[in-house]
Tab-separated table of C-alpha atoms in Angstrom:
chain	number	residue	atom	x	y	z
G	1	MET	CA	54.065	-27.562	7.720
G	2	ARG	CA	52.130	-30.732	6.955
G	3	GLU	CA	48.850	-29.209	8.242
G	4	VAL	CA	49.319	-26.078	6.139
G	5	SER	CA	50.156	-27.889	2.944
G	6	GLU	CA	47.638	-30.718	3.043
G	7	PRO	CA	44.060	-29.972	4.171
G	8	THR	CA	42.028	-32.866	5.462
G	9	LYS	CA	38.828	-34.180	3.894
G	10	GLU	CA	36.771	-32.600	6.654
G	11	GLU	CA	38.355	-29.210	6.053
G	12	LYS	CA	37.703	-29.499	2.327
G	13	ALA	CA	34.075	-30.425	2.990
G	14	VAL	CA	33.598	-27.461	5.370
G	15	ALA	CA	35.315	-25.078	2.929
G	16	LYS	CA	33.139	-26.350	0.075
G	17	TYR	CA	30.008	-25.894	2.171
G	18	LEU	CA	31.024	-22.319	3.005
G	19	ARG	CA	31.915	-21.597	-0.631
G	20	PHE	CA	28.468	-22.521	-1.950
G	21	ASN	CA	26.229	-21.560	1.020
G	22	CYS	CA	27.761	-18.419	2.519
G	23	PRO	CA	26.448	-15.264	0.757
G	24	THR	CA	29.147	-13.670	-1.389
G	25	LYS	CA	29.611	-10.618	-3.615
G	26	SER	CA	31.958	-10.069	-6.531
G	27	THR	CA	34.332	-7.178	-7.175
G	28	ASN	CA	37.654	-6.345	-8.775
G	29	MET	CA	40.918	-6.605	-6.884
G	30	MET	CA	44.253	-5.842	-8.538
G	31	GLY	CA	42.772	-6.411	-11.993
G	32	HIS	CA	41.133	-9.740	-11.134
G	33	ARG	CA	37.500	-10.653	-10.472
G	34	VAL	CA	37.119	-12.123	-6.976
G	35	ASP	CA	34.273	-13.225	-4.693
G	36	TYR	CA	34.318	-11.948	-1.111
G	37	PHE	CA	32.253	-12.588	2.034
G	38	VAL	CA	31.797	-11.105	5.504
G	39	ALA	CA	33.186	-12.910	8.547
G	40	SER	CA	30.017	-12.709	10.680
G	41	LYS	CA	27.906	-14.318	7.938
G	42	ALA	CA	30.438	-17.140	7.563
G	43	VAL	CA	30.260	-17.888	11.296
G	44	ASP	CA	26.437	-17.878	11.175
G	45	CYS	CA	26.544	-20.265	8.210
G	46	LEU	CA	28.793	-22.698	10.087
G	47	LEU	CA	26.571	-22.617	13.179
G	48	ASP	CA	23.594	-23.572	10.972
G	49	SER	CA	25.422	-26.439	9.273
G	50	LYS	CA	25.299	-30.158	10.012
G	51	TRP	CA	28.656	-29.933	11.840
G	52	ALA	CA	26.997	-27.832	14.566
G	53	LYS	CA	24.741	-30.767	15.521
G	54	ALA	CA	26.014	-33.663	17.615
G	55	LYS	CA	25.805	-37.156	16.136
G	56	LYS	CA	25.709	-40.522	17.883
G	57	GLY	CA	29.064	-41.144	19.514
G	58	GLU	CA	30.527	-37.861	18.158
G	59	GLU	CA	30.640	-34.339	19.474
G	60	ALA	CA	29.540	-31.262	17.518
G	61	LEU	CA	32.353	-29.510	15.698
G	62	PHE	CA	30.889	-26.002	16.146
G	63	THR	CA	29.279	-25.330	19.523
G	64	THR	CA	29.999	-21.601	19.944
G	65	ARG	CA	31.026	-18.707	17.756
G	66	GLU	CA	34.542	-18.883	19.156
G	67	SER	CA	34.938	-22.490	17.980
G	68	ALA	CA	33.739	-21.488	14.501
G	69	VAL	CA	36.221	-18.579	14.438
G	70	ASP	CA	39.102	-20.912	15.426
G	71	TYR	CA	38.181	-23.324	12.643
G	72	CYS	CA	38.030	-20.473	10.117
G	73	ASN	CA	41.531	-19.463	11.210
G	74	ARG	CA	42.655	-22.988	10.321
G	75	LEU	CA	41.052	-22.636	6.881
G	76	LEU	CA	42.735	-19.251	6.461
G	77	LYS	CA	46.126	-20.805	7.185
G	78	LYS	CA	45.379	-23.542	4.635
G	79	GLN	CA	44.884	-20.694	2.102
G	80	PHE	CA	41.241	-21.340	1.299
G	81	PHE	CA	40.651	-17.572	1.548
G	82	HIS	CA	42.537	-14.408	2.515
G	83	ARG	CA	41.761	-11.305	4.480
G	84	ALA	CA	41.186	-8.110	2.484
G	85	LEU	CA	40.953	-4.411	3.247
G	86	LYS	CA	38.261	-2.066	1.945
G	87	VAL	CA	39.611	1.107	0.353
G	88	MET	CA	37.063	3.778	-0.605
G	89	LYS	CA	37.450	5.309	-4.030
G	90	LYS	CA	37.946	9.063	-4.106
G	91	LYS	CA	36.207	11.161	-6.713
G	92	PRO	CA	38.247	13.578	-8.832
G	93	GLU	CA	38.119	17.271	-7.968
G	94	LYS	CA	36.262	18.136	-11.188
G	95	ASP	CA	33.394	15.813	-10.346
G	96	VAL	CA	33.202	17.206	-6.810
G	97	LYS	CA	32.953	20.788	-8.121
G	98	LYS	CA	30.255	19.810	-10.624
G	99	GLU	CA	28.223	18.111	-7.898
G	100	LYS	CA	28.463	21.183	-5.665
G	101	GLU	CA	27.253	23.422	-8.498
G	102	LYS	CA	24.359	21.079	-9.227
G	103	GLU	CA	23.362	21.049	-5.552
G	104	LYS	CA	23.382	24.862	-5.442
G	105	GLU	CA	21.167	25.056	-8.534
G	106	LYS	CA	18.749	22.524	-7.047
G	107	ASP	CA	18.573	24.482	-3.779
G	108	LYS	CA	17.770	27.690	-5.679
G	109	ALA	CA	15.073	25.999	-7.715
G	110	LYS	CA	13.556	24.489	-4.571
G	111	SER	CA	13.531	27.866	-2.786
G	112	ASP	CA	11.813	29.582	-5.741
G	113	SER	CA	9.210	26.858	-6.100
G	114	GLY	CA	8.672	26.887	-2.337
G	115	LYS	CA	7.932	30.636	-2.369
G	116	GLU	CA	5.432	30.259	-5.214
G	117	GLU	CA	3.679	27.441	-3.436
G	118	GLU	CA	3.500	29.442	-0.218
G	119	LYS	CA	1.712	32.261	-2.063
G	120	LYS	CA	-0.736	29.824	-3.643
G	121	SER	CA	-1.402	28.159	-0.324
G	122	LYS	CA	-2.191	31.537	1.316
G	123	LYS	CA	-4.736	32.363	-1.381
G	124	ASP	CA	-6.352	28.966	-1.052
G	125	LYS	CA	-6.534	29.289	2.731
G	126	ASP	CA	-8.334	32.645	2.414
G	127	LYS	CA	-10.961	31.052	0.197
G	128	LYS	CA	-11.471	27.965	2.343
G	129	LYS	CA	-13.015	28.040	5.807
G	130	ASP	CA	-13.366	24.409	6.803
G	131	SER	CA	-10.603	22.795	8.830
G	132	GLU	CA	-10.745	19.562	6.838
G	133	ALA	CA	-9.942	21.406	3.629
G	134	THR	CA	-6.904	23.034	5.228
G	135	ASP	CA	-5.619	19.652	6.435
G	136	THR	CA	-5.837	18.149	2.950
G	137	LYS	CA	-4.106	21.244	1.572
G	138	LYS	CA	-1.193	20.753	3.945
G	139	GLU	CA	-0.836	17.126	2.912
G	140	LYS	CA	-0.711	18.127	-0.752
G	141	SER	CA	1.853	20.843	-0.044
G	142	ASP	CA	4.032	18.248	1.723
G	143	ASP	CA	3.936	15.978	-1.335
G	144	SER	CA	4.578	18.843	-3.781
G	145	PRO	CA	7.825	18.882	-5.808
G	146	GLY	CA	9.045	22.028	-4.043
G	147	SER	CA	8.984	20.426	-0.622
G	148	PRO	CA	12.281	19.043	0.691
G	149	LYS	CA	12.717	15.313	0.156
G	150	LYS	CA	14.996	12.827	1.793
G	151	LYS	CA	18.148	12.127	-0.104
G	152	LYS	CA	18.568	8.627	-1.431
G	153	ASP	CA	21.270	6.517	0.116
G	154	VAL	CA	24.097	6.415	-2.413
G	155	LYS	CA	26.311	3.348	-2.250
G	156	LYS	CA	29.950	4.303	-1.912
G	157	LYS	CA	32.346	2.569	-4.275
G	158	PHE	CA	35.341	0.787	-2.859
G	159	LYS	CA	38.090	-1.586	-3.901
G	160	LEU	CA	39.781	-4.480	-2.128
G	161	GLU	CA	43.430	-4.786	-1.258
G	162	PRO	CA	45.283	-7.621	0.536
G	163	HIS	CA	45.528	-7.101	4.293
G	164	ASP	CA	48.894	-7.276	6.034
G	165	ASP	CA	47.548	-9.049	9.141
G	166	GLN	CA	46.074	-12.388	8.020
G	167	LEU	CA	43.699	-13.301	10.881
G	168	PHE	CA	40.068	-14.333	10.968
G	169	LEU	CA	38.019	-12.002	13.174
G	170	ASP	CA	34.288	-12.243	13.852
G	171	GLY	CA	32.672	-9.021	12.642
G	172	ASN	CA	32.413	-6.961	9.453
G	173	GLU	CA	35.841	-7.964	8.171
G	174	VAL	CA	36.035	-8.910	4.481
G	175	TYR	CA	37.666	-12.086	3.082
G	176	PHE	CA	38.022	-13.098	-0.560
G	177	TRP	CA	37.959	-16.681	-1.812
G	178	ILE	CA	40.934	-18.493	-3.319
G	179	TYR	CA	39.361	-21.949	-3.155
G	180	ASP	CA	37.112	-22.382	-6.195
G	181	PRO	CA	35.848	-25.979	-6.529
G	182	VAL	CA	33.772	-27.152	-9.487
G	183	HIS	CA	30.081	-27.206	-8.730
G	184	PHE	CA	28.064	-30.304	-9.575
G	185	LYS	CA	25.787	-28.350	-11.930
G	186	THR	CA	28.673	-27.095	-14.020
G	187	PHE	CA	30.128	-30.591	-14.153
G	188	ALA	CA	26.776	-32.036	-15.326
G	189	MET	CA	26.319	-29.343	-17.977
G	190	GLY	CA	29.819	-29.946	-19.340
G	191	LEU	CA	29.192	-33.675	-19.518
G	192	ILE	CA	25.908	-33.165	-21.407
G	193	LEU	CA	27.626	-30.795	-23.838
G	194	VAL	CA	30.365	-33.344	-24.600
G	195	ILE	CA	27.802	-36.090	-25.212
G	196	ALA	CA	25.811	-33.803	-27.535
G	197	VAL	CA	28.929	-33.010	-29.611
G	198	ILE	CA	29.806	-36.700	-29.948
G	199	ALA	CA	26.202	-37.504	-30.986
G	200	ALA	CA	26.265	-34.756	-33.629
G	201	THR	CA	29.464	-36.121	-35.141
G	202	LEU	CA	27.806	-39.543	-35.412
G	203	PHE	CA	24.804	-38.123	-37.305
G	204	PRO	CA	25.366	-40.259	-40.468
G	205	LEU	CA	25.044	-43.381	-38.366
G	206	TRP	CA	21.620	-42.401	-36.973
G	207	PRO	CA	18.471	-44.256	-38.133
G	208	ALA	CA	16.600	-42.788	-41.132
G	209	GLU	CA	13.532	-41.756	-39.077
G	210	MET	CA	15.639	-39.786	-36.576
G	211	ARG	CA	17.522	-38.026	-39.381
G	212	VAL	CA	14.234	-36.987	-41.066
G	213	GLY	CA	12.886	-35.703	-37.740
G	214	VAL	CA	16.064	-33.682	-37.125
G	215	TYR	CA	15.799	-32.272	-40.658
G	216	TYR	CA	12.250	-30.997	-40.070
G	217	LEU	CA	13.205	-29.575	-36.678
G	218	SER	CA	16.147	-27.699	-38.217
G	219	VAL	CA	13.893	-26.274	-40.965
G	220	ALA	CA	11.324	-25.132	-38.352
G	221	ALA	CA	14.051	-23.494	-36.256
G	222	GLY	CA	15.431	-21.703	-39.326
G	223	CYS	CA	11.957	-20.399	-40.241
G	224	PHE	CA	11.448	-19.146	-36.690
G	225	VAL	CA	14.759	-17.265	-36.691
G	226	ALA	CA	14.020	-15.783	-40.120
G	227	SER	CA	10.541	-14.639	-38.973
G	228	ILE	CA	12.051	-12.874	-35.957
G	229	LEU	CA	14.576	-11.077	-38.177
G	230	LEU	CA	11.836	-10.011	-40.618
G	231	LEU	CA	9.680	-8.829	-37.712
G	232	ALA	CA	12.569	-6.753	-36.357
G	233	VAL	CA	13.009	-5.069	-39.754
G	234	ALA	CA	9.234	-4.535	-40.170
G	235	ARG	CA	8.893	-2.843	-36.765
G	236	CYS	CA	11.674	-0.402	-37.672
G	237	ILE	CA	9.974	0.416	-40.982
G	238	LEU	CA	6.631	0.952	-39.209
G	239	PHE	CA	8.284	3.250	-36.672
G	240	LEU	CA	9.866	5.324	-39.459
G	241	ILE	CA	6.581	5.670	-41.365
G	242	ILE	CA	4.649	6.862	-38.292
G	243	TRP	CA	7.499	9.153	-37.285
G	244	LEU	CA	7.631	10.786	-40.742
G	245	VAL	CA	3.853	11.146	-41.088
G	246	THR	CA	3.425	12.775	-37.650
G	247	GLY	CA	6.562	14.923	-37.881
G	248	GLY	CA	8.385	13.167	-35.080
G	249	ARG	CA	5.595	13.683	-32.552
G	250	HIS	CA	4.446	10.075	-32.184
G	251	HIS	CA	6.877	7.272	-31.351
G	252	PHE	CA	5.216	3.902	-31.881
G	253	TRP	CA	7.178	0.692	-31.330
G	254	LEU	CA	5.822	-2.773	-32.053
G	255	LEU	CA	7.337	-5.358	-29.676
G	256	PRO	CA	9.845	-2.925	-28.104
G	257	ASN	CA	11.713	-5.678	-26.216
G	258	LEU	CA	12.187	-7.941	-29.249
G	259	THR	CA	15.911	-7.204	-29.561
G	260	ALA	CA	16.491	-6.313	-25.888
G	261	ASP	CA	18.671	-8.329	-23.526
G	262	VAL	CA	15.774	-10.104	-21.777
G	263	GLY	CA	14.289	-13.584	-21.600
G	264	PHE	CA	12.455	-15.318	-24.423
G	265	ILE	CA	8.969	-14.629	-23.044
G	266	ASP	CA	9.796	-11.079	-21.911
G	267	SER	CA	10.988	-10.206	-25.438
G	268	PHE	CA	7.324	-10.363	-26.555
G	269	ARG	CA	6.071	-8.157	-23.721
G	270	PRO	CA	4.547	-5.562	-24.040
G	271	LEU	CA	2.928	-5.828	-27.446
G	272	TYR	CA	3.529	-2.153	-28.290
G	273	THR	CA	4.499	1.191	-26.755
G	274	HIS	CA	3.441	4.701	-27.740
G	275	GLU	CA	4.980	8.031	-26.719
G	276	TYR	CA	3.948	11.567	-27.641
G	277	LYS	CA	6.839	14.020	-27.880
G	278	GLY	CA	5.123	17.048	-29.374
G	279	PRO	CA	4.572	20.543	-27.909
G	280	ARG	CA	2.877	20.554	-24.544
G	281	SER	CA	1.861	24.214	-24.238
G	282	SER	CA	-1.799	23.378	-24.766
G	283	SER	CA	-1.616	20.669	-22.133
G	284	LYS	CA	-0.112	23.142	-19.660
G	285	LYS	CA	-2.906	25.622	-20.392
G	286	SER	CA	-5.524	22.956	-19.984
G	287	SER	CA	-3.934	21.836	-16.724
G	288	SER	CA	-3.930	25.438	-15.442
G	289	GLU	CA	-7.572	25.840	-16.480
G	290	LYS	CA	-8.425	22.583	-14.747
G	291	SER	CA	-6.701	23.764	-11.588
G	292	ASP	CA	-8.633	27.072	-11.714
G	293	ASN	CA	-11.870	25.193	-12.270
G	294	LYS	CA	-11.047	22.930	-9.343
G	295	ASP	CA	-10.401	25.953	-7.086
G	296	SER	CA	-13.656	27.604	-8.164
G	297	SER	CA	-15.589	24.366	-7.699
G	298	LYS	CA	-14.075	23.943	-4.236
G	299	ALA	CA	-15.069	27.526	-3.346
G	300	GLN	CA	-18.597	26.908	-4.653
G	301	LYS	CA	-18.780	23.705	-2.660
G	302	SER	CA	-17.713	25.522	0.500
G	303	ASP	CA	-20.347	28.263	-0.120
G	304	SER	CA	-23.035	25.666	-0.808
G	305	GLU	CA	-22.042	23.804	2.354
G	306	ASP	CA	-22.310	27.034	4.380
G	307	LYS	CA	-25.738	27.710	2.861
G	308	SER	CA	-26.896	24.182	3.518
G	309	ASP	CA	-25.715	24.476	7.126
G	310	SER	CA	-27.601	27.766	7.593
G	311	GLU	CA	-30.720	26.273	5.984
G	312	LYS	CA	-30.456	23.247	8.231
G	313	LYS	CA	-30.199	25.504	11.285
G	314	ASP	CA	-33.258	27.527	10.180
G	315	GLY	CA	-35.165	24.324	9.507
G	316	ASP	CA	-34.258	23.024	12.954
G	317	GLU	CA	-35.467	26.257	14.589
G	318	GLU	CA	-38.770	26.100	12.669
G	319	GLU	CA	-39.224	22.480	13.678
G	320	ASP	CA	-38.624	23.417	17.321
G	321	GLU	CA	-41.240	26.200	17.093
G	322	ASP	CA	-43.749	23.819	15.504
G	323	ASP	CA	-43.113	21.293	18.240
G	324	ASN	CA	-43.669	23.956	20.932
G	325	LYS	CA	-46.915	25.020	19.261
G	326	GLU	CA	-48.127	21.463	19.079
G	327	MET	CA	-47.283	20.964	22.768
G	328	ASP	CA	-49.251	24.126	23.712
G	329	ALA	CA	-52.221	23.023	21.609
G	330	GLY	CA	-52.120	19.600	23.205
G	331	GLU	CA	-52.109	21.139	26.704
G	332	GLU	CA	-55.062	23.404	25.797
G	333	ARG	CA	-56.966	20.399	24.474
G	334	GLN	CA	-56.276	18.491	27.631
G	335	SER	CA	-57.460	21.440	29.769
G	336	ASP	CA	-60.666	21.732	27.674
G	337	THR	CA	-61.381	18.055	28.018
G	338	ASP	CA	-60.820	18.216	31.769
G	339	SER	CA	-63.192	21.192	32.135
G	340	ASP	CA	-65.843	19.435	30.021
G	341	ARG	CA	-65.542	16.351	32.163
G	342	ARG	CA	-65.986	18.420	35.294
G	343	GLU	CA	-69.098	20.204	33.877
G	344	ASP	CA	-70.631	16.863	32.877
G	345	GLU	CA	-70.101	15.501	36.358
G	346	GLY	CA	-71.618	18.673	37.913
G	347	SER	CA	-74.657	18.489	35.627
G	348	GLN	CA	-75.165	14.851	36.550
G	349	HIS	CA	-75.117	15.738	40.254
G	350	SER	CA	-77.542	18.645	39.748
G	351	ASN	CA	-79.975	16.499	37.740
G	352	GLY	CA	-80.072	13.939	40.535
G	353	ASN	CA	-80.909	16.580	43.159
G	354	ASP	CA	-83.699	18.081	41.024
G	355	PHE	CA	-85.253	14.681	40.534
G	356	GLU	CA	-85.287	14.162	44.271
G	357	MET	CA	-86.912	17.569	44.849
G	358	ILE	CA	-89.612	16.893	42.243
G	359	THR	CA	-90.600	13.556	43.738
G	360	ARG	CA	-90.950	15.040	47.247
G	361	GLU	CA	-93.229	17.893	46.077
G	362	GLU	CA	-95.430	15.494	44.125
G	363	LEU	CA	-95.844	13.249	47.166
G	364	GLU	CA	-96.798	16.181	49.364
G	365	GLN	CA	-99.372	17.420	46.826
G	366	HIS	CA	-100.732	13.909	46.428
G	367	THR	CA	-101.186	13.509	50.232
G	368	GLU	CA	-102.857	16.953	50.510
G	369	GLU	CA	-105.305	16.055	47.724
G	370	GLU	CA	-106.218	12.799	49.442
G	371	GLU	CA	-106.884	14.598	52.729
G	372	GLU	CA	-109.164	17.144	51.010
G	373	ASP	CA	-111.090	14.334	49.318
G	374	GLU	CA	-111.655	12.600	52.647
G	375	GLU	CA	-112.915	15.844	54.247
G	376	GLU	CA	-115.388	16.400	51.411
G	377	GLN	CA	-116.701	12.861	51.749
G	378	SER	CA	-117.158	13.258	55.486
G	379	GLU	CA	-119.188	16.471	54.987
G	380	THR	CA	-121.477	15.009	52.360
G	381	LYS	CA	-122.515	11.965	54.432
G	382	PRO	CA	-124.484	13.690	57.311
G	383	LEU	CA	-126.363	15.900	54.873
G	384	THR	CA	-127.910	12.919	53.257
G	385	VAL	CA	-129.090	11.478	56.671
G	386	GLN	CA	-130.992	14.645	57.661
G	387	THR	CA	-133.083	14.627	54.532
């Protein structure tokens, strides 16, 4: 009984650490706002705390998950927190019927849009011949609004109720806090607020310079607040003037977040917003014309690509023929040069032989002439002696 009624300082310190460091969520339970946490996250938080590390001369308080669970059971008995039970909220029958009807209408709309897109895709496939174009078409058809999309995960609503079996179990069990200590920040803010109130009540006792400075600051703050109020009225008047002049087609807001529930800096962002809410029939026509122009341009591109491919093939064939002709001409030139070389060599050989023949004949003639001259001399000599 003494342990249940009076928690120790260590238990208070551990409970305070869990209260401010373990992740919690808030919900309503039996008309009251409570903070709850999950058991597994509380055990992880304790194992990461300073009590899970051994100090000099002392053992660690939390060595395993089981030790942390046992300690949390002690805190549960000391009524720092209680075990709760999740109860899912059931929707009324009217809402269920409305959701079913909406789902049926969506399915019908998707089926109709899917049929129309299938027809369009068939026409486009007949026009296009390249495989790359068909691949891009399939990707676009997958991203189209008629294609089935994954349903978003809807969070189910639930409420908490006290559990009959008050035990701490490691897992996804839910526990709500009863222990709510005062945080140091809240204590400091309260202390500052009290001091500020006391200082304001002692304003007549302040020095003259400080009172004059506070007076000017108060006047500046009042002017700032008045300027914001005037700006809020002026932006409404400007919106009404533009709305009346354009017949409700243009919605122009200056500083749209000025009176919104945002921060001081975000209230001046963006500077303005503009929306057009007029008829959009012309835009639909223009979009249809653009789509037709895109289809025609794609068809023209495919035709031009086919022509360019055929021209490239023809050009390649002509280049091959020219190369073959040049090779033949080169071979003929080489054959001509070889034949000329051979003729030159033959002529050189023939000229050498002729030269040899000429020299031999001249020598023979020369020797014959010398012999005849000697015979004539021999005949003339005795004739002269007889006379």
